[in-house]
XYZ file of C-alpha atoms in Angstrom:
682
model
C -78.719 1.149 144.324
C -80.719 -1.970 146.119
C -78.697 -5.312 145.273
C -76.984 -4.419 141.902
C -73.903 -1.574 141.883
C -75.716 1.555 140.795
C -72.818 4.453 139.110
C -74.236 8.613 139.982
C -75.830 8.999 136.849
C -78.598 6.651 137.349
C -79.197 7.499 141.211
C -82.987 10.380 139.883
C -83.945 7.036 138.332
C -83.497 4.391 140.982
C -86.406 3.069 142.446
C -85.371 2.164 145.904
C -84.289 6.467 146.727
C -87.780 6.762 145.182
C -89.122 4.547 147.658
C -86.934 6.413 150.675
C -88.699 9.760 149.380
C -92.095 8.991 147.837
C -95.017 9.433 149.793
C -95.431 6.032 151.508
C -93.650 5.612 154.568
C -91.891 2.595 155.255
C -91.778 0.860 158.428
C -88.094 0.046 159.786
C -89.036 -4.049 159.895
C -90.495 -4.086 156.251
C -88.041 -5.611 154.000
C -86.919 -2.822 152.219
C -84.103 -1.876 153.522
C -82.568 -4.829 153.454
C -82.967 -4.720 149.371
C -81.806 -1.169 149.586
C -79.097 -1.358 151.678
C -77.240 -3.990 149.461
C -75.572 -2.044 146.557
C -72.044 -2.035 146.270
C -71.967 2.595 145.309
C -68.608 3.308 144.386
C -68.885 6.454 147.127
C -67.188 9.680 146.777
C -63.728 10.142 148.208
C -63.275 14.076 147.465
C -65.285 16.991 147.237
C -65.838 17.221 143.102
C -66.866 13.869 143.314
C -69.347 14.003 146.566
C -70.103 17.538 144.248
C -71.375 15.403 141.313
C -73.566 12.972 143.952
C -75.400 16.536 145.610
C -75.700 17.480 141.625
C -77.477 14.310 140.370
C -80.240 13.623 143.748
C -81.331 16.948 143.237
C -84.564 16.031 142.486
C -84.372 12.952 145.320
C -83.496 14.584 147.818
C -86.392 17.265 147.717
C -89.019 14.930 147.208
C -87.924 13.896 150.523
C -87.693 16.303 152.166
C -91.235 17.772 150.783
C -92.482 14.072 151.903
C -90.484 12.722 155.067
C -92.475 14.891 157.594
C -95.455 13.029 156.896
C -93.473 9.685 156.177
C -91.004 9.378 159.122
C -88.939 7.685 156.350
C -86.085 9.220 157.718
C -86.509 8.324 160.898
C -87.211 4.332 160.069
C -83.598 5.102 158.446
C -82.132 5.783 161.334
C -83.998 2.941 163.813
C -82.668 0.493 161.032
C -78.725 1.571 161.610
C -79.373 1.803 165.130
C -80.413 -1.435 165.364
C -78.077 -3.344 162.727
C -75.397 -1.292 164.950
C -76.410 -3.400 168.142
C -75.400 -6.805 166.825
C -72.096 -5.440 165.094
C -69.445 -6.635 167.617
C -71.066 -10.357 166.886
C -71.006 -9.571 163.432
C -67.621 -8.854 163.370
C -66.781 -12.415 165.383
C -68.897 -14.256 163.300
C -67.094 -12.718 160.228
C -70.763 -11.556 158.728
C -69.710 -9.515 156.072
C -73.126 -8.759 154.501
C -74.895 -7.322 157.664
C -71.815 -4.840 158.127
C -71.697 -3.900 154.837
C -75.177 -2.605 155.661
C -74.657 -0.866 158.220
C -71.877 0.652 155.975
C -74.118 2.076 153.821
C -77.245 3.169 155.953
C -74.727 5.216 158.119
C -73.319 6.565 154.411
C -77.216 7.526 153.055
C -77.665 8.981 156.225
C -74.511 11.277 156.298
C -75.740 12.946 153.204
C -79.195 13.104 153.183
C -78.388 14.973 157.216
C -75.650 16.946 154.967
C -78.469 17.972 152.770
C -81.370 18.841 155.297
C -78.597 20.611 157.304
C -77.465 23.093 154.306
C -81.633 23.575 153.471
C -83.013 24.264 156.655
C -82.656 25.521 160.431
C -83.000 23.387 163.207
C -85.966 23.932 163.980
C -87.747 22.769 160.770
C -85.065 19.994 160.860
C -86.381 18.815 164.125
C -89.685 18.255 162.206
C -88.028 15.464 160.174
C -87.172 12.589 163.248
C -90.781 12.182 163.558
C -94.214 11.245 162.419
C -96.549 14.498 161.863
C -99.884 13.581 163.212
C -97.845 12.879 167.017
C -99.145 15.344 169.162
C -96.227 18.642 169.766
C -95.206 17.034 173.008
C -94.677 13.485 172.253
C -92.967 14.655 168.552
C -90.540 17.207 170.384
C -89.376 14.302 173.076
C -89.458 11.265 170.133
C -87.215 13.879 167.714
C -84.759 15.154 170.482
C -84.861 10.841 171.533
C -83.495 9.577 167.955
C -81.486 12.821 168.023
C -79.523 11.895 170.459
C -79.734 7.891 170.378
C -78.419 8.548 166.591
C -75.283 10.626 168.419
C -74.544 8.927 170.990
C -74.622 5.685 168.483
C -71.690 7.623 166.427
C -69.531 7.628 169.620
C -69.952 4.864 170.633
C -68.819 3.765 167.341
C -65.781 5.599 167.558
C -64.615 5.128 170.487
C -65.973 1.065 172.478
C -63.645 1.163 175.167
C -63.472 0.108 178.360
C -66.896 1.927 180.276
C -64.849 3.820 183.118
C -64.732 7.115 181.566
C -67.431 9.677 181.001
C -68.762 10.085 176.904
C -66.348 13.528 176.782
C -63.774 12.189 178.060
C -63.574 9.378 175.779
C -64.555 10.662 172.924
C -61.399 13.813 173.021
C -59.509 10.999 174.298
C -60.205 8.737 171.275
C -60.021 11.909 169.094
C -56.338 12.651 169.955
C -55.426 8.953 169.779
C -55.991 9.058 165.480
C -54.371 11.646 164.711
C -51.430 10.297 166.390
C -51.817 7.201 164.494
C -51.596 8.582 161.384
C -53.100 5.363 160.396
C -53.548 4.752 156.563
C -56.490 3.885 154.826
C -56.836 0.423 154.270
C -56.134 -0.864 150.749
C -59.688 -0.307 148.811
C -62.137 -3.050 148.540
C -59.579 -5.206 151.538
C -61.685 -7.304 154.096
C -59.123 -9.330 156.226
C -60.799 -10.159 159.471
C -57.963 -10.437 161.907
C -57.836 -9.560 165.256
C -56.014 -6.218 166.588
C -53.817 -6.053 170.116
C -54.045 -2.478 170.477
C -57.569 -1.029 171.196
C -58.776 2.046 170.702
C -62.703 2.161 169.886
C -64.146 0.054 166.840
C -61.706 1.287 164.128
C -58.987 -0.705 166.340
C -60.126 -2.936 168.585
C -62.986 -4.795 167.466
C -61.910 -6.226 164.004
C -60.705 -5.417 161.035
C -63.347 -6.259 158.978
C -65.798 -3.967 161.113
C -62.798 -1.331 161.014
C -62.525 -1.718 156.810
C -66.060 -1.601 156.189
C -67.078 1.282 158.870
C -63.697 3.529 157.951
C -64.983 4.393 154.640
C -68.486 5.853 156.130
C -66.320 8.099 158.704
C -64.436 9.733 156.043
C -67.012 9.163 153.200
C -64.862 6.834 150.666
C -66.999 3.653 149.815
C -65.796 0.183 149.744
C -64.102 -0.566 146.526
C -63.513 2.930 145.641
C -60.833 4.350 144.505
C -59.446 7.321 146.634
C -57.514 10.111 146.055
C -53.617 10.472 145.090
C -53.493 13.326 147.872
C -55.096 10.956 150.264
C -51.974 8.046 149.667
C -49.943 10.430 151.272
C -52.268 10.828 154.702
C -54.765 9.470 157.040
C -58.235 10.770 155.787
C -59.621 9.443 159.529
C -56.246 11.455 161.969
C -57.851 14.446 159.703
C -61.724 13.354 159.939
C -61.196 13.055 164.462
C -58.871 16.293 164.370
C -61.705 18.670 162.484
C -63.907 17.166 165.082
C -61.961 17.790 167.914
C -61.371 21.337 166.706
C -65.171 21.949 166.552
C -66.109 20.467 169.820
C -63.134 22.292 171.540
C -64.190 25.979 170.037
C -68.485 25.381 171.205
C -69.395 27.949 172.892
C -69.361 28.021 176.469
C -73.264 27.183 178.184
C -74.347 29.635 180.525
C -74.429 27.611 183.017
C -72.197 25.511 182.222
C -68.282 25.093 180.737
C -68.475 23.776 177.196
C -67.114 19.982 178.835
C -64.658 19.153 175.566
C -62.586 22.572 176.158
C -62.617 21.478 179.580
C -61.985 18.478 178.575
C -59.107 19.275 176.869
C -57.589 21.492 179.289
C -56.752 18.811 181.958
C -55.604 15.644 180.592
C -52.191 14.568 181.944
C -48.958 12.252 180.696
C -49.955 8.432 181.145
C -46.376 8.560 183.663
C -48.252 11.163 186.017
C -49.084 8.749 188.809
C -50.860 11.891 190.836
C -54.294 11.599 191.615
C -56.737 13.176 189.573
C -59.198 16.324 191.116
C -62.323 15.711 191.751
C -63.878 18.252 190.662
C -62.966 18.180 187.097
C -65.036 14.493 185.108
C -63.506 15.104 182.671
C -59.136 14.449 183.142
C -57.996 11.275 181.155
C -54.433 9.941 180.065
C -53.266 10.374 177.194
C -48.942 9.264 175.712
C -47.710 12.626 175.721
C -43.930 11.720 174.401
C -46.951 10.225 170.900
C -48.397 13.222 171.139
C -45.562 15.357 171.220
C -44.194 13.406 168.163
C -47.492 13.844 165.937
C -47.551 17.622 166.603
C -43.745 17.548 164.973
C -44.439 15.621 162.305
C -48.050 17.468 161.152
C -47.054 20.723 161.558
C -47.627 21.848 157.844
C -51.232 21.991 158.470
C -52.862 24.774 159.786
C -55.713 22.291 161.995
C -52.399 20.812 164.252
C -50.811 24.187 164.440
C -54.369 25.411 165.847
C -54.214 21.664 168.159
C -50.630 22.736 169.614
C -51.698 26.467 170.139
C -54.704 25.145 171.892
C -52.750 22.652 173.880
C -49.714 24.969 174.965
C -52.335 27.703 175.660
C -55.158 25.762 177.897
C -53.309 22.551 178.893
C -50.614 23.204 181.920
C -49.631 20.094 181.859
C -48.326 19.925 177.777
C -46.974 23.143 177.825
C -44.739 22.175 181.067
C -43.672 18.810 179.169
C -43.175 20.034 176.444
C -40.499 23.577 177.965
C -38.747 20.014 178.908
C -38.307 18.357 176.005
C -34.459 18.193 174.959
C -35.204 18.228 171.451
C -38.031 21.528 171.078
C -35.811 21.873 167.993
C -38.235 19.466 166.386
C -40.955 21.665 166.872
C -40.125 24.958 166.729
C -37.842 23.991 162.796
C -41.267 23.703 161.886
C -43.629 26.285 162.879
C -40.847 28.575 161.391
C -40.951 26.923 158.681
C -44.896 28.188 158.171
C -43.894 31.880 159.359
C -40.128 32.123 156.911
C -42.740 30.477 153.848
C -45.835 33.100 155.240
C -45.991 34.523 151.768
C -47.951 31.282 151.050
C -49.570 30.302 154.188
C -52.661 31.915 155.082
C -52.650 35.189 157.578
C -54.761 32.628 160.318
C -52.406 29.960 159.930
C -49.048 32.674 160.536
C -50.946 33.803 163.664
C -50.937 30.357 165.333
C -47.519 29.612 164.656
C -46.562 32.921 166.347
C -48.778 33.440 169.282
C -46.610 29.900 169.866
C -43.615 31.451 169.242
C -45.466 34.052 171.874
C -46.023 31.702 174.338
C -42.630 29.612 174.117
C -40.688 32.246 174.545
C -42.790 32.885 178.249
C -40.433 30.649 179.989
C -37.027 31.279 179.893
C -35.187 27.883 180.202
C -36.786 27.871 176.850
C -35.306 30.860 175.910
C -31.679 29.964 176.471
C -31.381 26.587 175.280
C -32.349 27.028 172.085
C -28.684 29.111 171.630
C -27.765 26.017 173.027
C -28.713 23.686 169.814
C -27.181 23.831 166.979
C -28.104 23.174 163.426
C -26.835 22.061 160.276
C -27.539 23.402 156.709
C -30.949 24.805 157.347
C -32.091 24.143 153.055
C -35.160 25.642 153.570
C -33.519 29.245 154.477
C -32.718 30.973 150.860
C -31.260 34.149 152.058
C -27.916 33.201 153.215
C -26.426 29.392 153.684
C -26.519 28.960 157.132
C -24.360 26.052 157.118
C -24.276 26.187 161.019
C -26.724 28.162 163.633
C -28.050 28.199 166.634
C -31.861 27.600 167.300
C -31.966 30.966 169.009
C -30.489 32.679 165.791
C -32.461 31.417 163.322
C -35.519 31.835 165.483
C -34.547 35.649 165.443
C -33.736 35.571 161.590
C -37.214 33.993 161.158
C -39.239 36.521 162.989
C -37.555 39.485 161.926
C -37.892 38.221 158.357
C -41.899 38.010 159.485
C -41.578 41.702 160.233
C -40.186 43.416 157.649
C -42.858 41.238 155.386
C -45.880 42.393 157.284
C -44.629 46.823 157.633
C -44.024 45.998 153.576
C -47.156 44.727 153.192
C -50.000 43.611 154.986
C -48.769 45.994 158.111
C -51.045 44.220 160.640
C -49.701 45.911 163.940
C -51.724 42.977 165.945
C -48.651 40.196 164.186
C -45.890 43.154 164.197
C -46.618 43.016 167.776
C -46.253 39.981 168.497
C -43.324 39.604 166.227
C -41.573 42.093 168.956
C -43.068 40.867 172.162
C -41.549 36.847 171.319
C -37.801 38.814 170.376
C -38.415 41.045 173.723
C -38.738 38.369 175.648
C -35.667 36.061 174.246
C -33.377 39.211 174.426
C -31.882 38.629 177.991
C -31.362 35.919 177.052
C -29.397 36.070 173.831
C -26.229 34.260 174.283
C -23.745 33.491 170.327
C -25.470 34.851 167.969
C -24.593 33.934 164.874
C -22.980 37.117 163.067
C -26.005 37.100 160.107
C -28.743 37.583 163.439
C -26.885 40.153 165.323
C -26.442 41.527 161.858
C -29.998 41.664 160.996
C -31.098 42.870 164.044
C -28.884 46.157 163.516
C -29.803 46.640 159.619
C -33.846 46.285 160.772
C -33.311 48.962 163.423
C -31.817 51.234 160.795
C -34.000 50.443 158.024
C -36.640 52.037 160.639
C -34.549 54.659 161.759
C -33.792 56.238 158.218
C -37.202 55.951 157.847
C -38.554 57.508 160.535
C -35.485 60.561 159.557
C -37.333 60.607 155.714
C -40.967 60.815 157.629
C -40.754 63.594 159.636
C -38.997 65.702 156.384
C -42.320 65.056 154.047
C -44.248 66.093 157.571
C -41.837 69.180 157.801
C -41.138 70.475 154.754
C -44.158 68.388 152.009
C -43.205 70.588 149.960
C -39.716 71.030 149.400
C -38.279 68.075 150.379
C -34.643 67.607 150.282
C -33.389 66.876 147.308
C -30.610 65.184 149.047
C -31.974 63.467 151.363
C -34.230 61.973 149.507
C -31.190 60.652 147.145
C -29.555 59.252 150.365
C -32.830 57.223 151.701
C -33.011 56.303 147.915
C -29.468 54.804 147.644
C -30.044 53.089 151.215
C -29.997 48.781 150.773
C -30.796 47.049 154.323
C -27.570 46.698 154.334
C -25.593 49.560 152.107
C -25.342 52.398 154.109
C -22.081 51.860 153.267
C -22.823 53.522 149.791
C -23.546 57.166 151.559
C -20.411 58.402 151.571
C -18.768 60.786 153.950
C -20.062 63.887 152.544
C -23.648 62.900 152.036
C -23.133 60.528 156.374
C -22.105 64.620 158.319
C -25.511 66.151 155.731
C -28.168 63.332 157.298
C -26.290 63.731 160.544
C -26.820 66.927 161.012
C -30.055 67.434 159.437
C -31.090 64.369 161.985
C -29.958 66.116 164.450
C -31.410 69.800 163.808
C -35.006 68.139 162.940
C -34.968 65.702 166.796
C -34.075 69.623 168.014
C -36.679 70.639 167.138
C -38.868 68.082 168.043
C -37.149 68.535 171.576
C -38.501 71.124 172.264
C -42.520 70.653 172.134
C -42.177 66.825 170.772
C -46.702 66.037 170.435
C -46.977 69.692 169.157
C -44.855 70.263 166.398
C -45.896 66.790 165.361
C -49.399 67.569 165.761
C -48.574 71.153 164.112
C -47.159 69.408 161.291
C -49.508 66.832 160.329
C -52.334 69.436 160.895
C -50.393 71.419 158.036
C -50.151 68.578 156.100
C -53.583 68.004 155.921
C -54.490 71.422 154.967
C -52.632 71.567 151.815
C -55.160 68.270 151.214
C -58.188 69.291 149.116
C -60.789 67.760 151.476
C -60.850 67.072 155.627
C -62.238 63.312 153.860
C -58.763 62.772 151.993
C -57.041 60.169 154.361
C -53.353 61.262 154.830
C -50.564 60.180 153.016
C -49.631 56.212 153.969
C -46.036 57.944 155.911
C -47.558 60.128 157.518
C -50.286 57.542 159.312
C -47.065 55.019 159.657
C -45.116 57.644 161.983
C -46.408 56.124 165.006
C -46.080 52.728 163.804
C -42.644 53.708 162.993
C -41.717 55.187 166.627
C -43.259 52.153 168.574
C -41.333 49.828 166.380
C -37.574 51.131 166.682
C -39.054 51.940 170.337
C -39.427 48.406 170.722
C -35.760 47.058 168.497
C -34.319 50.092 171.071
C -35.287 48.455 174.003
C -34.672 44.446 172.242
C -30.826 45.668 171.893
C -30.721 47.121 174.996
C -31.677 44.650 177.321
C -29.100 42.331 175.051
C -26.160 44.556 175.399
C -26.877 44.754 179.842
C -27.930 41.427 180.661
C -25.578 39.390 177.598
C -22.693 41.627 176.443
C -20.643 39.633 176.674
C -21.912 36.869 175.197
C -22.476 38.049 172.080
C -19.664 40.225 170.074
C -21.440 40.256 167.086
C -24.123 42.611 168.566
C -21.680 44.553 169.090
C -19.848 44.673 166.106
C -23.172 45.024 164.123
C -23.786 48.286 166.221
C -20.551 49.562 165.939
C -20.579 49.424 162.146
C -23.803 51.428 161.902
C -22.669 53.356 164.996
C -22.956 57.018 162.596
C -27.107 55.829 162.501
C -27.429 55.209 166.015
C -25.458 58.292 167.119
C -27.911 60.931 165.439
C -30.752 59.187 167.985
C -29.337 60.038 171.217
C -30.931 63.665 170.987
C -34.321 62.097 170.378
C -37.216 62.548 172.843
C -38.782 59.092 172.444
C -35.882 57.451 172.381
C -33.318 59.728 174.431
C -33.266 56.860 177.446
C -33.586 53.708 176.065
C -30.129 54.744 173.568
C -28.458 55.904 176.887
C -26.957 52.618 177.641
C -26.403 52.059 173.686
C -25.036 55.431 172.767
C -22.826 54.320 175.750
C -21.464 50.874 174.676
C -20.661 52.761 170.780
C -18.313 55.271 172.758
C -16.393 52.270 174.665
C -15.370 50.000 172.079
C -15.264 52.843 169.817
C -12.729 53.860 171.866
C -10.896 50.974 172.710
C -11.075 49.416 168.448
C -9.394 53.667 167.718
C -5.977 53.289 170.246
C -5.919 49.424 168.561
C -4.413 51.750 165.185
C -6.252 51.509 161.951
C -6.575 48.574 159.224
C -7.818 46.581 161.837
C -9.146 42.581 161.097
C -12.637 41.473 161.572
C -10.944 39.106 163.872
C -9.024 41.492 165.256
C -11.752 43.901 166.137
C -14.571 41.425 167.703
C -10.879 40.539 169.566
C -11.561 43.485 170.870
C -14.713 43.576 171.553
C -14.317 40.469 173.724
C -11.303 42.154 176.047
C -14.014 45.035 176.208
C -16.827 42.986 177.118
C -15.070 41.871 179.939
C -13.557 45.310 180.895
C -16.161 47.116 180.822
C -17.633 48.159 184.099
C -21.349 46.500 184.848
C -22.230 49.231 186.850
C -22.396 52.109 184.346
C -24.933 50.096 181.921
C -28.801 52.113 183.079
C -31.012 49.115 184.610
C -34.858 48.737 182.739
C -37.365 46.639 183.713
C -37.172 43.170 182.209
C -39.043 42.908 178.912
C -41.582 40.258 179.198
C -44.707 40.229 177.684
C -47.138 37.095 178.260
C -50.051 36.465 175.465
C -53.554 36.737 176.845
C -56.893 35.435 174.683
C -59.167 38.354 173.413
C -62.007 38.644 175.332
C -64.398 36.386 172.776
C -62.163 34.410 171.167
C -64.756 32.666 169.524
C -64.947 35.422 167.015
C -62.115 34.410 165.714
C -62.153 30.822 166.198
C -65.239 29.024 165.504
C -65.460 30.730 161.827
C -61.866 30.178 161.492
C -62.156 26.352 162.205
C -65.302 26.338 160.222
C -63.575 27.669 157.609
C -60.540 24.275 157.891
C -63.574 22.728 157.946
C -64.362 23.781 154.495
C -60.925 23.595 152.679
C -60.200 20.458 155.007
C -62.297 18.109 154.960
C -62.778 14.541 153.321
C -64.805 14.341 150.949
C -67.086 16.929 152.563
C -68.874 19.447 150.110
C -70.350 22.644 151.072
C -71.800 25.882 148.456
C -69.461 28.226 148.918
C -72.410 30.554 148.024
C -74.645 29.105 151.050
C -71.163 29.877 153.249
C -71.775 32.750 156.039
C -70.170 32.472 159.150
C -66.622 33.796 157.433
C -65.802 34.609 153.857
C -64.285 32.714 151.569
C -60.408 33.789 151.823
C -60.420 33.369 155.567
C -58.874 29.764 155.165
């Protein structure tokens, strides 16, 4: 480094770096700093390049770690940077390229060195590197903390630099949000165009583009004249880094005597069109353009961090939640969330959780549940199971959620995931309207899948050594959509067999199951041998069946006349549902379903045989009007509300830092040093 350009291979022998890391103390007024900071080094633009840089400078960093407590050169470098930042505005106005360039280089060096220090030592030891060893302990600690604080304040000012009428916390959060909203592309490499910006939001926007271009690469760890990685051409490194920083700050743990101020700011900001007064008790409130924020959130949902931000805003900020629920274009937000869930195989579990919880929060609102059935979508190309040329947003949501439950039950077996999926469906069920025939079919067929599986598991529990071969063959030939493959004879056998099992269960349900489980365990060689999966899954299957039956019942009770396709699908599978009318766990909820099946079956029989699909639907619509509503038993409304865990930081802090590890632009962290999260959690 120095006045000449440098390459990575030359860094270990660079005379200026050797002096910086050596045993000689360098005053902040020494001309050495002008020489050190006058380099034109092609700085890294991705984590791979940064890894090479760190490996090349191991010897230099090791020397600095050893000598700095005595020399104080790191502190001197920081003071040099602080002195230069005080005159950045003047330098920009005077077009002083050299001054801006040196400030950029100083900040890049500080960033790289602090990264090494943070990785190699605990916080207490790192403080030793911010002053001289000879100073008294009291003065030393105060000076070191003052220097750290001054550096942090300087960096925040560089980011925000807006009129001083808001506290730092609010200004920083607001600026980071606007950086995310703007999604500014990185300036072309090597350009310095001095043109005043009209829309100011900080030094990176509101001074001059000379400062913006010079400092941009510092905040993204890309250098003046460096060539950006191809993937960065299509995204905004500044927006990405700003969002990650915002997520880290918002998830800091609360102090014993005061809550996290960044989280408080996120919880309380309002729309720029909201003219109501801020509460005097909240010093962190500010205003931001909700329309721009909404648009950015809709456009960026492919990333974990944007989905996490959306979750935080919906869950924590009532102003944002109210605004979003009032939008008439919710499909722009909901469809990207559904795509995340649809491609569950390609997403990490945390991203899927956040997308699902967002849906659960949205479905807590009855207005949302009604409006999604009024939005008609055309040609959903990413949904591959069935060609959907026209479908309501509500029906699409049902299809994707059921698909997610099915994937979870067959692959990951995560109870938390399927519980929240079912809760979202339950919240919507009373407002189901004009369900697409495929959505109605999937609701019924998914329920039937578990009804069949339930009978099969009971068979294995009661008769573990002598399974009914006909029954096993029956279940092996049934697909989700394929009960029609079952002959009438097998259907009668299955119905009779299920009725016998349920009659046995109805006598002493829990005791019979317990005895069957004990009998099965007794047949195993050791108490340490776990029960087979089918035995462990029985309670889960029963819970899923119960919830699906309640969802169907809720729809039939509240909106029967709006959903002829659901009644049609129910009648098509009526043989299987009729088997469960005597089951002790489902008898109550089966009353309405059984009544609907009996009522409409009777009307279809009266209409004669060989009815077309159109004629069947017409009879169903007429019957829905004729069926007295008081004949259907009323149940409590299905309503589930998302509640955050008691210690959410145990989930969110490792998650956020895994995003920083995986997504931060041009930041490399040695995977062997990661202790906060497992390497597959991000």
